[in-house]
Coordinates of C-alpha atoms and ligand atoms in Angstrom, one line a residue:
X286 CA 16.8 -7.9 -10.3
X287 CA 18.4 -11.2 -10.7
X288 CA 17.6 -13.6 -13.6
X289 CA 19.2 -16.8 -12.7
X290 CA 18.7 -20.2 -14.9
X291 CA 18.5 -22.1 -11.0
X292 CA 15.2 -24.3 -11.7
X293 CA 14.4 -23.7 -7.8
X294 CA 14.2 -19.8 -8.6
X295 CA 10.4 -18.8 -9.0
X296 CA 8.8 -18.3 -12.4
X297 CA 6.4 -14.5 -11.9
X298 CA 3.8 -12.9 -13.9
X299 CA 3.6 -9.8 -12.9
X300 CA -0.4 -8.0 -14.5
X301 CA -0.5 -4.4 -14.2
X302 CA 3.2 -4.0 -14.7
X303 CA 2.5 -0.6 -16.7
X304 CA 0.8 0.5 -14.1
X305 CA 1.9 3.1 -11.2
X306 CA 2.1 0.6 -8.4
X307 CA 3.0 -2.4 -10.8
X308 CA 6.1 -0.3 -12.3
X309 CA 6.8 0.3 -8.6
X310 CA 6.9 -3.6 -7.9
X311 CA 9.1 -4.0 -11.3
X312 CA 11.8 -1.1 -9.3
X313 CA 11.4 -3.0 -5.7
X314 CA 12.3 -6.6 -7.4
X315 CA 15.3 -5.2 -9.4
X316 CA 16.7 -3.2 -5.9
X317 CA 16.2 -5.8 -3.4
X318 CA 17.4 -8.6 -5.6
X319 CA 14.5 -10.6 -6.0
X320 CA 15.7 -14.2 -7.9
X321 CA 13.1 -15.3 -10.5
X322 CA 14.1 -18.1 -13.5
X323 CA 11.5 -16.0 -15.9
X324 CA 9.3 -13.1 -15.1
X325 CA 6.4 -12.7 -17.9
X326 CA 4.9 -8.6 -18.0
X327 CA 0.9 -8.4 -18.6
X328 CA -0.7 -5.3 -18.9
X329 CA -3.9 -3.6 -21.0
X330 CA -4.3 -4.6 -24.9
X331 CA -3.3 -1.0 -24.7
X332 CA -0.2 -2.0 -23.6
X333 CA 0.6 -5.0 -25.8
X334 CA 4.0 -5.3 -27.7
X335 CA 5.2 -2.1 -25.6
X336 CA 8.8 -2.6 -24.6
X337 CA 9.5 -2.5 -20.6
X338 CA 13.0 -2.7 -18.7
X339 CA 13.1 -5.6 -16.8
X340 CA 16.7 -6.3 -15.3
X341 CA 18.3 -3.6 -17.5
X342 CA 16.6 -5.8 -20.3
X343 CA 13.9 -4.8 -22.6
X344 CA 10.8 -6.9 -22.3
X345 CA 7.9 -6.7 -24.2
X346 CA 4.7 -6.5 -22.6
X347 CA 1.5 -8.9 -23.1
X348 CA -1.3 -8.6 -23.4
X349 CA -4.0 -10.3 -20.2
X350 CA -5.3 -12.6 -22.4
X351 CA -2.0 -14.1 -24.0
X352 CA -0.4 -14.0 -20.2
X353 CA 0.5 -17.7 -19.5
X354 CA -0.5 -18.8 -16.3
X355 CA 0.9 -22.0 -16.2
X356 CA 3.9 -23.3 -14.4
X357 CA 3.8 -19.9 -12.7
X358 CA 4.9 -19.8 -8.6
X359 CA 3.9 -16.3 -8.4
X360 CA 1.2 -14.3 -10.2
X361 CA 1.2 -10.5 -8.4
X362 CA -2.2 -8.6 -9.6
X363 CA -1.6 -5.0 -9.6
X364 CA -4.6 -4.1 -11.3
X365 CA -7.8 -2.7 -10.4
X366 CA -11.2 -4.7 -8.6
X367 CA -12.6 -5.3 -11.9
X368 CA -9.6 -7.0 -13.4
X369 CA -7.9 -8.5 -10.4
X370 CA -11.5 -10.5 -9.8
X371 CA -12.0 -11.7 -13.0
X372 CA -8.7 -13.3 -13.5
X373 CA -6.6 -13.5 -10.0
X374 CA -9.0 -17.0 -9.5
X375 CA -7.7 -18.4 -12.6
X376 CA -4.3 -17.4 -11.7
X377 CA -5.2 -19.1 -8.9
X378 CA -6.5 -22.1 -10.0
X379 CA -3.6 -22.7 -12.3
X380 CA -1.0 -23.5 -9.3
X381 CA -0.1 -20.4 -8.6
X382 CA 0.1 -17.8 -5.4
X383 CA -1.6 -14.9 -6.3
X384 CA -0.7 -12.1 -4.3
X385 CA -3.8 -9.2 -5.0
X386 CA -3.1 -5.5 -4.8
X387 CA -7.0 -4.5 -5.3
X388 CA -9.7 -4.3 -3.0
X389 CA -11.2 -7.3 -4.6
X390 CA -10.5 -9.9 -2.2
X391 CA -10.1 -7.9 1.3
X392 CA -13.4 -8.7 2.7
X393 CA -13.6 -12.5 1.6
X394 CA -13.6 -14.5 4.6
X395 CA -11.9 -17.0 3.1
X396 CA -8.6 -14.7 1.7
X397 CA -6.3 -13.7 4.0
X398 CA -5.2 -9.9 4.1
X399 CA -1.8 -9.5 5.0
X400 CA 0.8 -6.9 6.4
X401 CA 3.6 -9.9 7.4
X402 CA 5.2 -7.6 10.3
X403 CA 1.6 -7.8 11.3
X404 CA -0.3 -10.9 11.0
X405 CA 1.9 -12.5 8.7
X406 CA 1.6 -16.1 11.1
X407 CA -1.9 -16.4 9.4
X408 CA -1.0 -17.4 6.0
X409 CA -0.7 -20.8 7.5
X410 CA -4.3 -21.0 8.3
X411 CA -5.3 -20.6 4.5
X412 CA -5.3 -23.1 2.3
X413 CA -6.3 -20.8 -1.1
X414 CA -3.9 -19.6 -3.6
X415 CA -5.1 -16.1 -3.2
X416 CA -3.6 -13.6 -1.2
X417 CA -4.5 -10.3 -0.5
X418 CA -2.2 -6.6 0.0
X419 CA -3.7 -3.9 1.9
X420 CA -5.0 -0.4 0.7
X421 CA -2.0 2.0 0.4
X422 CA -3.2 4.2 3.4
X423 CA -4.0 0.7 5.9
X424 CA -0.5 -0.3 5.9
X425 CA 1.8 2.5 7.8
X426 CA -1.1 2.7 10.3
X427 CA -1.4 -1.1 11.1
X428 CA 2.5 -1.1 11.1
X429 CA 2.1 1.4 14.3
X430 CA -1.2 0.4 15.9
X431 CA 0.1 -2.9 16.5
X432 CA 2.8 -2.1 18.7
X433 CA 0.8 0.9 20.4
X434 CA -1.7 -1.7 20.6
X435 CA 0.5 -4.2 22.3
X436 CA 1.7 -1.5 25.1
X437 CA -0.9 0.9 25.6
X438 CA -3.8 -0.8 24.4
X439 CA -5.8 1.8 21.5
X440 CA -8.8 2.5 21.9
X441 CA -10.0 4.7 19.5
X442 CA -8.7 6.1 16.5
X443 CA -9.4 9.3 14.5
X444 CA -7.4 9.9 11.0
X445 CA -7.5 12.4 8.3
X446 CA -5.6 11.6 5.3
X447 CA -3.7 13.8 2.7
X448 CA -3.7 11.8 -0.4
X449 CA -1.2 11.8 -2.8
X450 CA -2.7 11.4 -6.8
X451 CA -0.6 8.3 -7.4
X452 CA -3.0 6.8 -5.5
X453 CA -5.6 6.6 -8.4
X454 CA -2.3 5.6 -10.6
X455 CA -0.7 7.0 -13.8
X456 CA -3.8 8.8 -14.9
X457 CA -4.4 10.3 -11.7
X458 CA -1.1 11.9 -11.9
X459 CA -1.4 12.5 -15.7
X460 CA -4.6 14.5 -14.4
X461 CA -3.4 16.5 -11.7
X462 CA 0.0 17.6 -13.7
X463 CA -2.2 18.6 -16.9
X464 CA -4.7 20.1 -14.8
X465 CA -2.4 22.0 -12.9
X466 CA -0.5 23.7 -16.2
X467 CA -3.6 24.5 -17.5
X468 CA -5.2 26.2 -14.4
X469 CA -1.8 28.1 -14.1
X470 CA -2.0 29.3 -18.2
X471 CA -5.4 30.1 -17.1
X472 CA -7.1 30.5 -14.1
X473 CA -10.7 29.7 -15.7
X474 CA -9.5 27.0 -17.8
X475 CA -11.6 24.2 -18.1
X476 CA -10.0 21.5 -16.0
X477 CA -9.6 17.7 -17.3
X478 CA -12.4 15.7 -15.1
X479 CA -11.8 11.7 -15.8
X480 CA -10.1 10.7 -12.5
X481 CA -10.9 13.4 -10.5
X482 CA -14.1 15.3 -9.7
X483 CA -14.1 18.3 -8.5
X484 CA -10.8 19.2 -10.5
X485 CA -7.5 18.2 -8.6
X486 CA -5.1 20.9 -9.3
X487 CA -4.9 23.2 -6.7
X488 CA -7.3 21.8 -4.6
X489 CA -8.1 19.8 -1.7
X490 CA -11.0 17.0 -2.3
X491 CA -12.6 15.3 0.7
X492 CA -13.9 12.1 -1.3
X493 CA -11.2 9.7 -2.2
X494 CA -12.7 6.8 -3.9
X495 CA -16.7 7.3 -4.1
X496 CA -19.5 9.1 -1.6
X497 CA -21.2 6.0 0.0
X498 CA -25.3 7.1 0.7
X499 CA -24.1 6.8 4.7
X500 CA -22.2 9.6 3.9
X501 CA -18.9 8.1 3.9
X502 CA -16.2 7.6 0.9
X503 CA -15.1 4.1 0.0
X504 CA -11.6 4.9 1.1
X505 CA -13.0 5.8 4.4
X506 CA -14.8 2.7 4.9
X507 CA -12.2 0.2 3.5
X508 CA -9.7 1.9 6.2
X509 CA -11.9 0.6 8.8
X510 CA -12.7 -2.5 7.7
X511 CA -9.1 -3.3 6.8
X512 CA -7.9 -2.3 9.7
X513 CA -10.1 -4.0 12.3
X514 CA -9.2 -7.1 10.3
X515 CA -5.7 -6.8 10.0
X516 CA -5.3 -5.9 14.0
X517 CA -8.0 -8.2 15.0
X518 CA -9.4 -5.7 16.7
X519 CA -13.0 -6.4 15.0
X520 CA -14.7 -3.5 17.3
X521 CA -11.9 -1.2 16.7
X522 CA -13.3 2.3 17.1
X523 CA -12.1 4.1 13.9
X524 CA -13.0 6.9 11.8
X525 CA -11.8 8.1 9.0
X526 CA -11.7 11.4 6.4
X527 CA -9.9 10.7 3.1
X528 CA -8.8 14.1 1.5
X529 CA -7.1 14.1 -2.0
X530 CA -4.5 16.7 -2.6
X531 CA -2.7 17.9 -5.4
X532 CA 0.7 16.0 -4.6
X533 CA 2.3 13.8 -6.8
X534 CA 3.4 11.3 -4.7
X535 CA 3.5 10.2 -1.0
X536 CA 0.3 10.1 1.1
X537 CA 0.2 12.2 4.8
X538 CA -2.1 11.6 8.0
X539 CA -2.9 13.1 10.7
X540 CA -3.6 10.6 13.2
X541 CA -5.6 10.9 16.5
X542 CA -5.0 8.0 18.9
X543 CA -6.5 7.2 22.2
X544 CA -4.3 4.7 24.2
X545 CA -5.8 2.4 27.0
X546 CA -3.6 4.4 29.7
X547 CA -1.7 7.1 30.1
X548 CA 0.9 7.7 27.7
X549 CA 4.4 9.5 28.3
X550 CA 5.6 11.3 25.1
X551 CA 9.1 10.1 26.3
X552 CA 7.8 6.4 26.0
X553 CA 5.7 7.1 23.1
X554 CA 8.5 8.4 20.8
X555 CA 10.8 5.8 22.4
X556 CA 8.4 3.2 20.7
X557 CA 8.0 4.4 17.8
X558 CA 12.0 5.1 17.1
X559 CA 12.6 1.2 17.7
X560 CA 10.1 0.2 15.1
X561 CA 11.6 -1.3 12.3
X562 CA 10.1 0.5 9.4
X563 CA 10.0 3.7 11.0
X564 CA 11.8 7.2 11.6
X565 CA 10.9 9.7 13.9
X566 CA 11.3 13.2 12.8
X567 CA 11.8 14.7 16.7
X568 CA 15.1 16.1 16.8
X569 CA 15.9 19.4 19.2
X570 CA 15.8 21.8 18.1
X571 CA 13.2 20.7 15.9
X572 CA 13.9 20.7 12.2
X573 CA 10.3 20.5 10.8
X574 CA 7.7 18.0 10.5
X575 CA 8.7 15.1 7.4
X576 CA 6.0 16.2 4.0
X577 CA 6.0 14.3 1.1
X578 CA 8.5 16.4 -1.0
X579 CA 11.4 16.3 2.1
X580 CA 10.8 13.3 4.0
X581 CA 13.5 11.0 2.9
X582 CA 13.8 7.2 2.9
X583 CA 10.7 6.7 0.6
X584 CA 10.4 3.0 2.0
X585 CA 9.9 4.3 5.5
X586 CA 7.4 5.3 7.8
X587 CA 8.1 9.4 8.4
X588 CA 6.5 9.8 12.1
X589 CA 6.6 13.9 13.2
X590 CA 4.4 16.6 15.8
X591 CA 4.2 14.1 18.6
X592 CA 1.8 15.5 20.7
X593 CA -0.2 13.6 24.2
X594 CA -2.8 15.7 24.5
X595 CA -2.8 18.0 27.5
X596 CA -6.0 17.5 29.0
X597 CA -6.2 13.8 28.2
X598 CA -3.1 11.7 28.9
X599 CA -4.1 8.5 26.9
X600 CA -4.8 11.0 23.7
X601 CA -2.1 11.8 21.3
X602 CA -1.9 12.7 17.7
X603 CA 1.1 11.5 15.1
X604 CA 1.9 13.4 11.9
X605 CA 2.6 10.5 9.3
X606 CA 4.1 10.7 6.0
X607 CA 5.0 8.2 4.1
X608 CA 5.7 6.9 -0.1
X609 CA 2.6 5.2 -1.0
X610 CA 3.4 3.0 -3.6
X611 CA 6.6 1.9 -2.4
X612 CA 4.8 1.4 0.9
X613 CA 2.2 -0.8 -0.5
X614 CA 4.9 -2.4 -3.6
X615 CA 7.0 -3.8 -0.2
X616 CA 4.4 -5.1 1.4
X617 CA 3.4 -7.1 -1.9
X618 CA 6.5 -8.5 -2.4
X619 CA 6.5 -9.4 1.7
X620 CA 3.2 -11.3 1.1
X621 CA 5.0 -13.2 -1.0
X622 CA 8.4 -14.0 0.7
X623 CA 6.2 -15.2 3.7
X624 CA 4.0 -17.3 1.3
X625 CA 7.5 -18.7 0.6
X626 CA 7.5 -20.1 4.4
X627 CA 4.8 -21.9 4.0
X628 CA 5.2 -24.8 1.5
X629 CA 2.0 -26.5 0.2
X630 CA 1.7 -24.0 -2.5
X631 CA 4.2 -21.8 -3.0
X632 CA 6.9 -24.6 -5.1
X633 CA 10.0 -22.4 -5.4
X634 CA 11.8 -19.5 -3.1
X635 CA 11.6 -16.4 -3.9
X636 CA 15.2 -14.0 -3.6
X637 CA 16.9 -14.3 0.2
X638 CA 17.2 -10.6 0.6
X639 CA 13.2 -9.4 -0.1
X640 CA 12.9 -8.0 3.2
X641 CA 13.9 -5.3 5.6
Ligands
NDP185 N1 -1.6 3.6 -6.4 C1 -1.5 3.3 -5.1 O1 -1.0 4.0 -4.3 C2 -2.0 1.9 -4.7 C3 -2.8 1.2 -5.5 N2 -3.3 0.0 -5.0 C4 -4.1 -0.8 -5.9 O2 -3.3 -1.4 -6.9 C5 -4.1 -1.5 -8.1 C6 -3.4 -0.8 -9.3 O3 -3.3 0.6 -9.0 P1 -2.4 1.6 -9.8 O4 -1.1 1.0 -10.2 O5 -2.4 2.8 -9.0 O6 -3.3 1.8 -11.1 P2 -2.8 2.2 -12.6 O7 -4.0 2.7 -13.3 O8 -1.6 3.1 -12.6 O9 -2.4 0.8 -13.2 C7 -3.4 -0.2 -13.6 C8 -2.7 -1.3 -14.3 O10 -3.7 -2.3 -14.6 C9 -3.6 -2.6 -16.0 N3 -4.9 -2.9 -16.6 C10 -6.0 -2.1 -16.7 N4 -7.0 -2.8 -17.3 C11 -6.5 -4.0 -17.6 C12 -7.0 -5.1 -18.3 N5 -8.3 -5.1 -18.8 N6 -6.2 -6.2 -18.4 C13 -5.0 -6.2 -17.9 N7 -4.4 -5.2 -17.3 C14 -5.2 -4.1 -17.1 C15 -3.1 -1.3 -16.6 O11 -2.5 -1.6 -17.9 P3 -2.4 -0.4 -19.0 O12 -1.2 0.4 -18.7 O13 -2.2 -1.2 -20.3 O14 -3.7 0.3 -19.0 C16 -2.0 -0.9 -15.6 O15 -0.8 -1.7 -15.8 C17 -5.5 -1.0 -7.8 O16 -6.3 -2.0 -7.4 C18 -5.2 -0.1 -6.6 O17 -6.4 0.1 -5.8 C19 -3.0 -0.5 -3.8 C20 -2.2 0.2 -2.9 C21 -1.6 1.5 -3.3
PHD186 N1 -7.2 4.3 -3.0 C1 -5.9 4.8 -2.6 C2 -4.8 3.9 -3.2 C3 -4.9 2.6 -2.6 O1 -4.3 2.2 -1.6 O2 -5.8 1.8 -3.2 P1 -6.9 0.8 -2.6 O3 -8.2 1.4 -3.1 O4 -6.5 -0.4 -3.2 O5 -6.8 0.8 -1.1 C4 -5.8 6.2 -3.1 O6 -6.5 6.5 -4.0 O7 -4.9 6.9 -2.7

């Protein structure tokens, strides 16, 4: 994290930084460098006057309705729906790129939702100030679609997820740890309820977000929608089932996909090596599939148990596992390093070495 006095260097608010993604944001700025002339930390009332490290500084935390808008180049909401559309306009409306981790702004028509490696090029076509991330679980599957897409063609795809607690943020995982050293004290302990229901620890939920009356979970259904409109694939054939389980951190999926042609596993894997973001787990002997306690490089995309089906060439399932707030933290702070391309609205640069 670099504070620098250079008036060119970007003034951030940063609301949610208390939070489990937001703190993840605050980690990713101070590793890759990020240059900023002031950076201003909003959180809760809850949170006000708590101290937070900010460039091996202490900072103290405000409170949403002292955080000071103005002469901001970058406001990043990592905050819930509730929040995030209540204020991120305002934000907004002050001058400011807002770049918006909630599922607040994903459907508006009008505010684009990004993964840069992805569609990045269509910032350009927006002239708002607001900016949306995509759900945690959306962004390592556009990030390989796209370039199956662009060789095989996809025609339908079929995931179920593994979902890590983080993923409903510091209480979640507050939940799932207390839970679990209760249920292990005793069995028939009453198990804390507030972010998950059923009980998390030791179990295996399939309703991440809430039941929708088509059956469905919000998760499930913003998976689709985000990816059809990410890929531009608007009749992309996708189905979903989102599973919580008690893990900490780092979301898994198992991920059926049916190509336009053929597929050879040799090309398949081949592909996937050379993406950017990406490691294949394939070595020979094999050495295991990646899980979210072994997988390594938590900024990557862990691919393992490449299979083409064997009575359907086209068909082939991926194993993916992969760090889901850093996942979604990068692709944040990407949003706004390509906002920096464009420059009606976003005034200053953000750090040169932001990306990977
Ligand atoms: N967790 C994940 O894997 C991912 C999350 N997201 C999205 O990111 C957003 C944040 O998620 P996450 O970090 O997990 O959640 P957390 O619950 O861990 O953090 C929420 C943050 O919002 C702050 N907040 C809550 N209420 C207010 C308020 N009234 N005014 C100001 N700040 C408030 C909290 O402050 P305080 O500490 O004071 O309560 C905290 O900083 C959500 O929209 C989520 O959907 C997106 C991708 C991945
Ligand atoms: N909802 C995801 C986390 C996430 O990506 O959030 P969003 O609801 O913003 O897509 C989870 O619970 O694991």
């Amino acid at each position: 994290m670099k504070r620098v006095r250079d008036h060119a260097a970007p003034r951030i608010v940063l609301v949610g930084a208390t939070g489990a993604l937001g703190a993840t944001v605050l980690e990713l700025i101070g590793e890759l460098g990020v240059r900023y002339r002031d950076i201003q930390l909003v959180a809760s009332p809850r949170s006000a006057g708590r101290a937070a490290p900010v460039g091996g500084r202490s900072q103290t935390v405000v409170s949403l309705d002292d955080a000071d808008f103005a002469d901001a180049d970058l406001v990043l909401f990592c905050t819930g729906e509730a929040v995030s559309g209540r204020w991120a306009p305002a934000a907004a409306a002050a001058g400011a790129l807002v770049v918006d981790s909630s599922g607040a702004f994903r459907t508006d028509p009008d505010t684009p939702l990004l993964v840069p490696p992805v569609n990045g090029h269509l910032m350009e076509r927006y002239p708002g100030g607001i900016v949306a991330g995509a759900g945690g679980l959306t962004v390592p599957l556009v990030l390989l679609l796209h370039d199956i897409e662009r060789r095989w063609g996809v025609r339908q795809v079929v995931l179920s997820s593994y979902q890590a607690a983080s993923g409903r943020g510091h209480q979640g995982v507050e939940e799932l740890l207390e839970g679990s050293e209760l249920a292990l004290r005793d069995p028939d302990a009453e198990l804390p309820t507030d972010c998950f229901r059923p009980a998390q620890a030791f179990n295996v939920v399939p309703a991440v977000g809430s039941l929708l009356e088509n059956g469905s979970s919000t998760e499930e259904q913003h998976l689709v929608q985000e990816t059809r409109r990410i890929l531009d694939l608007p009749h992309l054939n996708v189905a979903a089932t989102c599973v919580r389980v008690p893990v900490v951190q780092g979301h898994s999926a198992a991920v059926y996909i049916e190509a336009g042609g053929p597929v050879v596993r040799r090309d398949l894997v081949e592909l996937l090596a050379s993406l950017p973001r990406v490691v294949v787990h394939d070595s020979e002997p094999p050495s295991g599939p990646p899980t979210p306690l072994t997988a390594g490089d938590p900024d990557l995309i862990h691919v393992g148990r490449i299979r083409v089906t064997p009575h359907n060439p086209r068909g082939f399932w991926l194993w993916l596992v992969f760090d889901n707030l850093r996942v979604a933290a990068l692709n944040l702070l990407q949003i706004a390093q390509t906002a920096q391309a464009r420059p009606p609205r976003a005034r200053t640069r953000l750090g040169e070495s932001a990306h990977r």
